[in-house]
């Protein structure tokens, strides 16, 4: 099939590469000439494990084509995916201006044949109906189309694997023709097919991200309790999570969820509910606990580092990504800078993006060990693999005083005690 993705962010580029790899011809439309030039040269722009190789392979096979030109891509395509951003507005609602403007441009460029316009962007319930109205208004008379909602569940850092091996594929549409075309495109992929109405598909996406956020905030709440009782949150959540009805996934406490999805989607669903006069106090509490997790950890750092000279490991909002959008690290670093802290940080992939945000307000090290030289405490924000079995004796030797404040519970507290390291983690 020939398909188009509009947008080459973490969702657009990963999904486009996967469908190209399955043998489809995939156009990717962007709006920044410099970025499209880089993509054409095989530079994926973002860091996502395995993406560079997949992109190069499919560029060489001429199955993935980057363009700024809607006329080159849209009339040639059977399915057009909208994968542009829906960032939060100041009041928490999703900003739909890109999605709606893109829908209008797609409409004006539709060919004189049947096209499915499918939204992959996370959009509040009712948006796809608006997209349908916009396309109806702006399309050439001869063009026929249907809209569909095909929400995306890939995670940054494991995006390619998640796309090749989805748990489920949600197709929301009122049209049998659109549903069949999307089923055909997804045919090679495993996973349950869930065929639903547009509105259900839209709500499934927000409900999925929100329940995962509920689990994380619940784990953080249990961690707050454990810290006051002498219980160990990891033991508690192992005990809880082994119940198959609950599951252990997404029950890791720490410094709260970040990234471009959970924080914004919890707020956006809250706003949608409130606009419909639904009591959204559960999600309001989820957001508050998330905030509390960051603030409690900030207080812990301040309490245990009177000299205010620290090293930081990990800046990305999670491992295996260079993404720092809504990263808890940035929030906490800004608070610490306000308190007069001196910070040297290391992250395997996210330092370039952090420099754009914080410039030289903090120092950057070339390695984890270099970062800790002369530090009075080491603070861990992201659970990169390379920190898990690092030589902690060497870390201890390099530091001025052996204090580790760990937001991701990477090490066993007893082992740390044995090594003579003052170790503060979360909920233990
Ligand atoms: C999330 C969802 O997991 C994807 O299914 C969804 O497609 C995506 O949002 C999206 O809407 O685009 P992502 O934000 O990439 O994916 O990353 P997650 O692995 O879900 O982690 C999100 C945040 O939660 C991170 O800050 C992570 O550290 C935190 N987290 C996760 C915890 O604090 N504890 C956990 O147990 C799990």
Coordinates of C-alpha atoms and ligand atoms in Angstrom, one line a residue:
X1 CA 0.0 0.0 0.0
X2 CA 1.0 3.6 -0.3
X3 CA 0.4 5.7 2.8
X4 CA 1.4 9.0 4.3
X5 CA 2.4 10.1 7.8
X6 CA 2.2 13.8 8.6
X7 CA 4.6 14.5 11.4
X8 CA 7.9 12.9 12.2
X9 CA 8.0 13.0 16.0
X10 CA 8.5 9.9 18.1
X11 CA 5.2 8.4 16.9
X12 CA 5.3 9.5 13.2
X13 CA 8.8 8.5 12.4
X14 CA 8.8 5.2 14.2
X15 CA 5.5 4.0 12.8
X16 CA 6.4 5.2 9.3
X17 CA 9.6 3.2 9.4
X18 CA 7.9 0.1 10.6
X19 CA 5.2 0.2 7.8
X20 CA 7.9 0.9 5.2
X21 CA 9.8 -2.1 6.6
X22 CA 6.7 -4.2 6.1
X23 CA 6.9 -3.4 2.3
X24 CA 4.7 -0.4 2.0
X25 CA 5.6 2.9 0.3
X26 CA 5.5 5.5 3.0
X27 CA 5.6 9.3 2.6
X28 CA 6.4 11.4 5.6
X29 CA 5.5 15.0 5.4
X30 CA 7.2 17.6 7.6
X31 CA 7.2 21.4 7.6
X32 CA 10.9 22.3 8.4
X33 CA 13.2 22.1 5.4
X34 CA 16.3 21.5 7.5
X35 CA 14.7 18.5 9.3
X36 CA 13.4 17.0 6.1
X37 CA 16.9 17.3 4.6
X38 CA 18.4 15.5 7.6
X39 CA 15.8 12.7 7.5
X40 CA 16.4 12.2 3.8
X41 CA 20.1 11.7 4.7
X42 CA 19.2 9.0 7.2
X43 CA 19.4 11.1 10.4
X44 CA 16.3 10.3 12.4
X45 CA 16.7 13.6 14.4
X46 CA 15.6 11.9 17.6
X47 CA 17.4 9.2 19.6
X48 CA 15.3 5.9 19.6
X49 CA 17.1 2.6 19.8
X50 CA 17.3 0.9 16.3
X51 CA 15.6 3.7 14.5
X52 CA 18.7 4.9 12.6
X53 CA 19.3 1.5 11.1
X54 CA 15.6 1.0 10.2
X55 CA 15.5 4.4 8.6
X56 CA 18.6 3.9 6.5
X57 CA 17.5 0.4 5.3
X58 CA 14.1 1.7 4.1
X59 CA 15.6 4.9 2.5
X60 CA 18.0 2.7 0.5
X61 CA 15.0 0.5 -0.5
X62 CA 13.2 3.7 -1.5
X63 CA 10.2 2.7 0.6
X64 CA 10.3 5.8 2.8
X65 CA 10.1 9.2 1.2
X66 CA 10.4 12.5 3.1
X67 CA 8.8 15.6 1.7
X68 CA 7.5 19.1 2.4
X69 CA 5.0 18.8 -0.4
X70 CA 1.5 17.6 0.3
X71 CA 0.8 17.3 -3.4
X72 CA 3.6 14.8 -3.8
X73 CA 2.3 12.5 -1.0
X74 CA -1.5 12.8 -0.4
X75 CA -3.0 12.1 -3.9
X76 CA -0.7 9.0 -4.1
X77 CA -1.9 7.6 -0.7
X78 CA -4.7 5.3 0.3
X79 CA -4.3 6.1 4.0
X80 CA -3.1 9.4 5.5
X81 CA -2.1 9.3 9.2
X82 CA -2.1 12.6 11.2
X83 CA 0.7 12.3 13.7
X84 CA 1.3 15.9 14.7
X85 CA 1.6 17.1 18.3
X86 CA -1.2 18.0 20.6
X87 CA 0.8 19.8 23.4
X88 CA -1.1 21.1 26.5
X89 CA -2.4 24.7 26.6
X90 CA -1.8 26.7 29.8
X91 CA -5.1 25.5 31.2
X92 CA -4.4 21.8 30.6
X93 CA -6.6 21.3 27.5
X94 CA -5.0 19.7 24.4
X95 CA -4.0 22.3 21.8
X96 CA -5.6 21.1 18.6
X97 CA -4.4 23.9 16.3
X98 CA -1.8 21.7 14.5
X99 CA -4.2 18.7 14.0
X100 CA -7.0 20.9 12.7
X101 CA -4.8 22.9 10.4
X102 CA -3.2 19.7 9.1
X103 CA -6.7 18.2 8.4
X104 CA -7.5 21.3 6.3
X105 CA -4.3 21.0 4.3
X106 CA -4.8 17.3 3.7
X107 CA -8.4 18.0 2.6
X108 CA -7.2 20.5 0.0
X109 CA -4.7 18.0 -1.4
X110 CA -6.9 14.9 -1.6
X111 CA -6.8 13.0 -4.9
X112 CA -9.9 12.2 -6.9
X113 CA -10.2 8.8 -5.3
X114 CA -11.1 7.3 -1.9
X115 CA -8.7 8.1 1.0
X116 CA -8.8 7.2 4.7
X117 CA -7.7 10.0 7.0
X118 CA -6.7 8.4 10.2
X119 CA -5.7 10.2 13.4
X120 CA -2.7 8.9 15.4
X121 CA -2.3 12.1 17.4
X122 CA -3.8 11.9 20.9
X123 CA -7.0 14.0 20.6
X124 CA -10.0 14.6 22.9
X125 CA -13.2 12.8 22.2
X126 CA -15.1 14.5 19.4
X127 CA -12.0 15.8 17.6
X128 CA -12.2 13.2 14.7
X129 CA -15.8 14.4 14.0
X130 CA -14.4 17.9 13.8
X131 CA -11.7 16.6 11.4
X132 CA -14.4 15.0 9.3
X133 CA -16.3 18.3 9.0
X134 CA -13.1 20.2 8.1
X135 CA -12.2 17.8 5.3
X136 CA -15.8 17.8 4.0
X137 CA -15.6 21.6 3.8
X138 CA -12.2 21.9 2.1
X139 CA -11.8 18.8 -0.1
X140 CA -12.1 18.8 -3.9
X141 CA -15.5 17.8 -5.1
X142 CA -14.4 14.5 -6.7
X143 CA -12.5 13.3 -3.6
X144 CA -14.1 10.7 -1.3
X145 CA -12.9 9.9 2.1
X146 CA -13.6 8.5 5.6
X147 CA -12.0 9.4 8.9
X148 CA -10.8 6.8 11.4
X149 CA -9.0 6.9 14.8
X150 CA -6.1 4.6 15.1
X151 CA -4.4 5.5 18.5
X152 CA -0.8 4.7 19.1
X153 CA 0.5 2.9 22.2
X154 CA 4.3 2.8 21.5
X155 CA 6.6 3.9 24.3
X156 CA 9.7 6.0 23.7
X157 CA 12.8 3.9 24.1
X158 CA 11.0 0.7 22.9
X159 CA 9.1 2.3 20.1
X160 CA 10.1 -0.1 17.3
X161 CA 9.5 -3.3 19.2
X162 CA 6.2 -1.9 20.5
X163 CA 5.1 -1.1 16.9
X164 CA 6.1 -4.5 15.5
X165 CA 4.5 -6.4 18.5
X166 CA 1.5 -4.5 19.7
X167 CA -0.8 -5.9 22.3
X168 CA -3.8 -4.6 20.4
X169 CA -4.7 -2.5 17.4
X170 CA -7.6 -0.1 17.9
X171 CA -9.5 0.9 14.8
X172 CA -12.2 3.4 15.4
X173 CA -14.5 4.3 12.5
X174 CA -18.1 4.4 11.4
X175 CA -17.0 3.3 7.9
X176 CA -16.7 -0.4 6.9
X177 CA -14.4 0.6 4.0
X178 CA -12.0 2.5 6.2
X179 CA -12.0 -0.3 8.8
X180 CA -11.2 -2.8 6.1
X181 CA -8.3 -0.7 4.6
X182 CA -6.8 -0.2 8.1
X183 CA -7.1 -3.9 8.9
X184 CA -5.3 -4.7 5.6
X185 CA -2.5 -2.3 6.5
X186 CA -2.0 -3.9 9.9
X187 CA -2.4 -7.5 8.6
X188 CA 1.3 -8.5 9.2
X189 CA 1.3 -7.3 12.8
X190 CA 0.2 -9.5 15.8
X191 CA -2.2 -8.3 18.5
X192 CA -5.9 -8.3 19.1
X193 CA -8.0 -6.2 16.7
X194 CA -10.5 -4.0 18.5
X195 CA -13.0 -2.4 16.1
X196 CA -14.9 0.4 17.7
X197 CA -16.6 3.7 17.0
X198 CA -14.6 6.9 16.7
X199 CA -15.5 8.2 20.1
X200 CA -14.5 4.9 21.8
X201 CA -11.1 4.9 20.1
X202 CA -10.5 8.5 21.2
X203 CA -11.4 7.6 24.8
X204 CA -9.4 4.3 24.8
X205 CA -6.2 6.3 24.2
X206 CA -6.7 8.7 27.1
X207 CA -8.1 6.0 29.4
X208 CA -5.1 3.8 28.7
X209 CA -2.5 6.5 29.5
X210 CA -4.6 7.6 32.5
X211 CA -4.8 4.2 34.1
X212 CA -1.1 3.7 33.7
X213 CA -0.6 7.1 35.5
X214 CA -3.1 6.0 38.2
X215 CA -0.8 2.9 38.8
X216 CA 2.3 5.0 39.0
X217 CA 0.8 7.6 41.4
X218 CA -0.6 4.8 43.5
X219 CA 2.9 3.2 43.7
X220 CA 4.2 6.7 44.8
X221 CA 1.5 7.0 47.4
X222 CA 2.4 3.6 48.8
X223 CA 6.1 4.7 48.8
X224 CA 5.1 7.8 50.9
X225 CA 3.4 5.5 53.4
X226 CA 6.3 3.0 53.5
X227 CA 8.8 5.8 54.3
X228 CA 6.8 6.6 57.4
X229 CA 6.4 2.9 58.5
X230 CA 9.6 1.1 57.9
X231 CA 8.0 -1.0 55.2
X232 CA 9.9 -1.5 51.9
X233 CA 7.9 -0.3 48.9
X234 CA 9.6 -2.7 46.5
X235 CA 8.7 -5.7 48.7
X236 CA 5.2 -4.3 49.2
X237 CA 4.6 -3.8 45.4
X238 CA 6.1 -7.2 44.6
X239 CA 3.6 -8.7 47.0
X240 CA 0.8 -6.7 45.5
X241 CA 1.7 -6.9 41.9
X242 CA 2.0 -10.7 41.8
X243 CA -1.7 -10.8 41.9
X244 CA -2.5 -11.3 38.1
X245 CA -5.5 -9.0 38.4
X246 CA -3.1 -6.2 39.4
X247 CA 0.2 -6.9 37.7
X248 CA 3.6 -5.4 38.6
X249 CA 4.0 -3.3 35.5
X250 CA 3.9 0.5 36.0
X251 CA 4.1 0.1 39.8
X252 CA 7.6 1.6 40.1
X253 CA 7.6 4.5 42.5
X254 CA 10.2 7.2 42.0
X255 CA 10.2 10.8 41.1
X256 CA 6.8 10.8 39.3
X257 CA 5.9 10.3 35.6
X258 CA 7.1 12.7 33.0
X259 CA 7.4 12.9 29.2
X260 CA 5.1 14.3 26.6
X261 CA 2.2 11.9 27.2
X262 CA 1.1 11.1 30.8
X263 CA 1.3 14.6 32.3
X264 CA -0.6 16.2 29.4
X265 CA -3.1 13.3 28.9
X266 CA -4.1 13.1 32.5
X267 CA -4.8 16.9 32.5
X268 CA -6.6 16.8 29.1
X269 CA -8.9 14.0 30.2
X270 CA -9.6 15.9 33.4
X271 CA -10.5 18.9 31.3
X272 CA -12.7 16.9 29.0
X273 CA -14.5 15.3 32.0
X274 CA -15.0 18.6 33.7
X275 CA -16.4 20.2 30.6
X276 CA -19.0 17.4 30.6
X277 CA -19.7 17.9 34.3
X278 CA -18.1 14.6 35.3
X279 CA -16.3 14.6 38.7
X280 CA -12.7 14.0 37.8
X281 CA -11.3 14.0 41.4
X282 CA -9.5 10.7 40.8
X283 CA -7.3 12.1 38.1
X284 CA -6.8 15.4 39.9
X285 CA -5.4 13.3 42.8
X286 CA -3.2 11.4 40.4
X287 CA -1.7 14.6 39.1
X288 CA -1.3 16.0 42.7
X289 CA 0.5 12.8 43.9
X290 CA 2.8 13.0 40.9
X291 CA 3.7 16.6 41.8
X292 CA 4.2 15.5 45.4
X293 CA 6.6 12.7 44.3
X294 CA 8.9 15.3 42.7
X295 CA 8.6 17.7 45.6
X296 CA 9.3 15.0 48.2
X297 CA 12.4 13.9 46.3
X298 CA 13.6 17.6 46.0
X299 CA 13.2 17.9 49.7
X300 CA 15.3 14.7 50.2
X301 CA 18.1 16.1 48.1
X302 CA 18.1 19.4 50.0
X303 CA 18.0 17.7 53.4
X304 CA 21.0 15.4 52.6
X305 CA 23.3 17.8 50.8
X306 CA 24.0 20.8 53.0
X307 CA 27.0 21.7 50.8
X308 CA 24.8 22.0 47.7
X309 CA 27.4 20.5 45.4
X310 CA 26.0 17.5 43.6
X311 CA 26.4 15.2 40.6
X312 CA 23.3 14.0 38.6
X313 CA 22.9 10.8 36.6
X314 CA 20.1 10.9 34.1
X315 CA 18.2 13.8 32.6
X316 CA 15.8 12.1 30.2
X317 CA 12.3 11.5 31.4
X318 CA 13.0 7.7 31.1
X319 CA 15.9 5.6 29.8
X320 CA 16.7 4.9 26.1
X321 CA 15.5 8.3 24.9
X322 CA 16.9 11.8 24.5
X323 CA 13.6 13.3 25.3
X324 CA 13.4 15.7 28.3
X325 CA 9.9 17.1 27.7
X326 CA 8.2 17.4 31.1
X327 CA 11.1 15.4 32.6
X328 CA 11.0 15.4 36.4
X329 CA 14.7 16.0 36.3
X330 CA 14.3 19.5 34.8
X331 CA 11.6 20.5 37.4
X332 CA 13.8 19.4 40.3
X333 CA 17.0 20.9 38.8
X334 CA 15.3 24.3 38.5
X335 CA 14.2 24.1 42.1
X336 CA 17.8 23.2 43.2
X337 CA 19.3 26.0 41.2
X338 CA 16.9 28.4 43.0
X339 CA 18.4 27.1 46.2
X340 CA 22.0 27.8 45.1
X341 CA 23.0 24.3 44.1
X342 CA 26.1 23.6 41.9
X343 CA 25.3 20.7 39.6
X344 CA 27.4 18.5 37.2
X345 CA 25.2 16.2 35.2
X346 CA 25.6 13.2 32.9
X347 CA 23.1 11.5 30.7
X348 CA 24.0 9.1 27.8
X349 CA 21.7 10.7 25.3
X350 CA 19.8 13.7 26.7
X351 CA 22.5 16.3 27.3
X352 CA 22.2 18.0 24.0
X353 CA 18.5 18.7 24.6
X354 CA 19.1 19.7 28.2
X355 CA 21.7 22.2 27.1
X356 CA 19.1 23.9 24.9
X357 CA 16.8 24.2 27.9
X358 CA 19.3 25.0 30.8
X359 CA 22.3 26.2 28.8
X360 CA 25.3 26.6 31.2
X361 CA 23.3 26.8 34.4
X362 CA 24.6 23.4 35.1
X363 CA 27.9 21.7 34.1
X364 CA 27.9 18.5 31.9
X365 CA 30.3 15.6 32.2
X366 CA 31.4 13.1 29.5
X367 CA 30.8 10.0 31.6
X368 CA 29.0 8.9 34.8
X369 CA 32.3 8.6 36.6
X370 CA 33.5 12.0 35.6
X371 CA 30.3 13.6 36.8
X372 CA 30.8 12.4 40.4
X373 CA 34.4 13.7 40.8
X374 CA 34.5 15.9 43.9
X375 CA 30.7 15.8 44.4
X376 CA 29.2 15.8 47.9
X377 CA 26.3 13.7 46.7
X378 CA 25.1 11.8 43.7
X379 CA 21.5 12.1 42.6
X380 CA 19.9 9.6 40.2
X381 CA 17.0 10.7 38.1
X382 CA 16.9 8.1 35.2
X383 CA 17.5 4.4 35.4
X384 CA 19.8 4.0 32.4
X385 CA 21.3 0.4 32.2
X386 CA 24.8 1.7 32.5
X387 CA 24.2 2.9 36.0
X388 CA 22.8 -0.4 37.3
X389 CA 26.1 -2.3 37.6
X390 CA 28.6 0.5 37.6
X391 CA 31.7 0.2 39.8
X392 CA 30.3 1.8 43.0
X393 CA 33.7 1.5 44.7
X394 CA 35.1 3.8 42.0
X395 CA 32.2 6.1 42.4
X396 CA 32.8 6.3 46.2
X397 CA 36.5 6.9 45.7
X398 CA 35.8 9.8 43.3
X399 CA 33.2 11.5 45.4
X400 CA 34.1 13.9 48.2
X401 CA 31.5 12.3 50.4
X402 CA 29.8 9.0 49.7
X403 CA 26.1 10.0 49.5
X404 CA 23.7 8.7 46.9
X405 CA 20.1 9.9 46.6
X406 CA 18.4 7.6 44.2
X407 CA 15.0 8.4 42.6
X408 CA 14.8 5.1 40.8
X409 CA 15.6 2.5 43.5
X410 CA 18.5 1.1 41.5
X411 CA 20.6 -0.5 44.3
X412 CA 19.8 -2.7 47.4
X413 CA 20.0 -0.6 50.5
X414 CA 21.8 -3.3 52.5
X415 CA 24.6 -3.6 50.0
X416 CA 25.0 0.2 50.0
X417 CA 25.2 0.2 53.8
X418 CA 27.8 -2.5 53.7
X419 CA 29.9 -0.4 51.3
X420 CA 29.7 2.6 53.6
X421 CA 27.6 4.7 51.3
X422 CA 24.9 6.8 52.8
X423 CA 22.0 5.8 50.5
X424 CA 18.5 7.4 50.3
X425 CA 16.0 5.9 47.9
X426 CA 12.2 6.1 47.5
X427 CA 9.9 4.2 49.9
X428 CA 12.5 2.0 51.5
Ligands
LIG1 C1 3.4 6.3 27.3 C2 2.6 5.0 27.2 O1 3.3 4.0 28.0 C3 2.5 4.5 25.7 O2 1.7 3.4 25.7 C4 1.9 5.7 24.9 O3 1.8 5.3 23.5 C5 2.7 6.9 25.0 O4 2.8 7.3 26.4 C6 2.0 8.0 24.3 O5 0.9 8.4 24.6 O6 2.6 8.4 23.2 P1 6.0 7.0 27.2 O7 5.5 8.3 27.7 O8 6.9 7.0 26.0 O9 4.7 6.1 26.8 O10 6.8 6.2 28.4 P2 6.4 5.3 29.6 O11 7.3 4.1 29.6 O12 5.0 5.0 29.7 O13 6.8 6.2 30.9 C7 6.2 7.4 31.2 C8 6.7 8.0 32.5 O14 6.3 7.2 33.6 C9 8.2 8.1 32.6 O15 8.6 9.3 33.2 C10 8.6 6.9 33.5 O16 9.7 7.1 34.2 C11 7.3 6.9 34.4 N1 7.1 5.6 35.1 C12 6.7 4.5 34.3 C13 7.2 5.5 36.4 O17 7.5 6.5 37.2 N2 6.9 4.3 37.0 C14 6.5 3.2 36.3 O18 6.3 2.1 36.9 C15 6.5 3.3 34.9

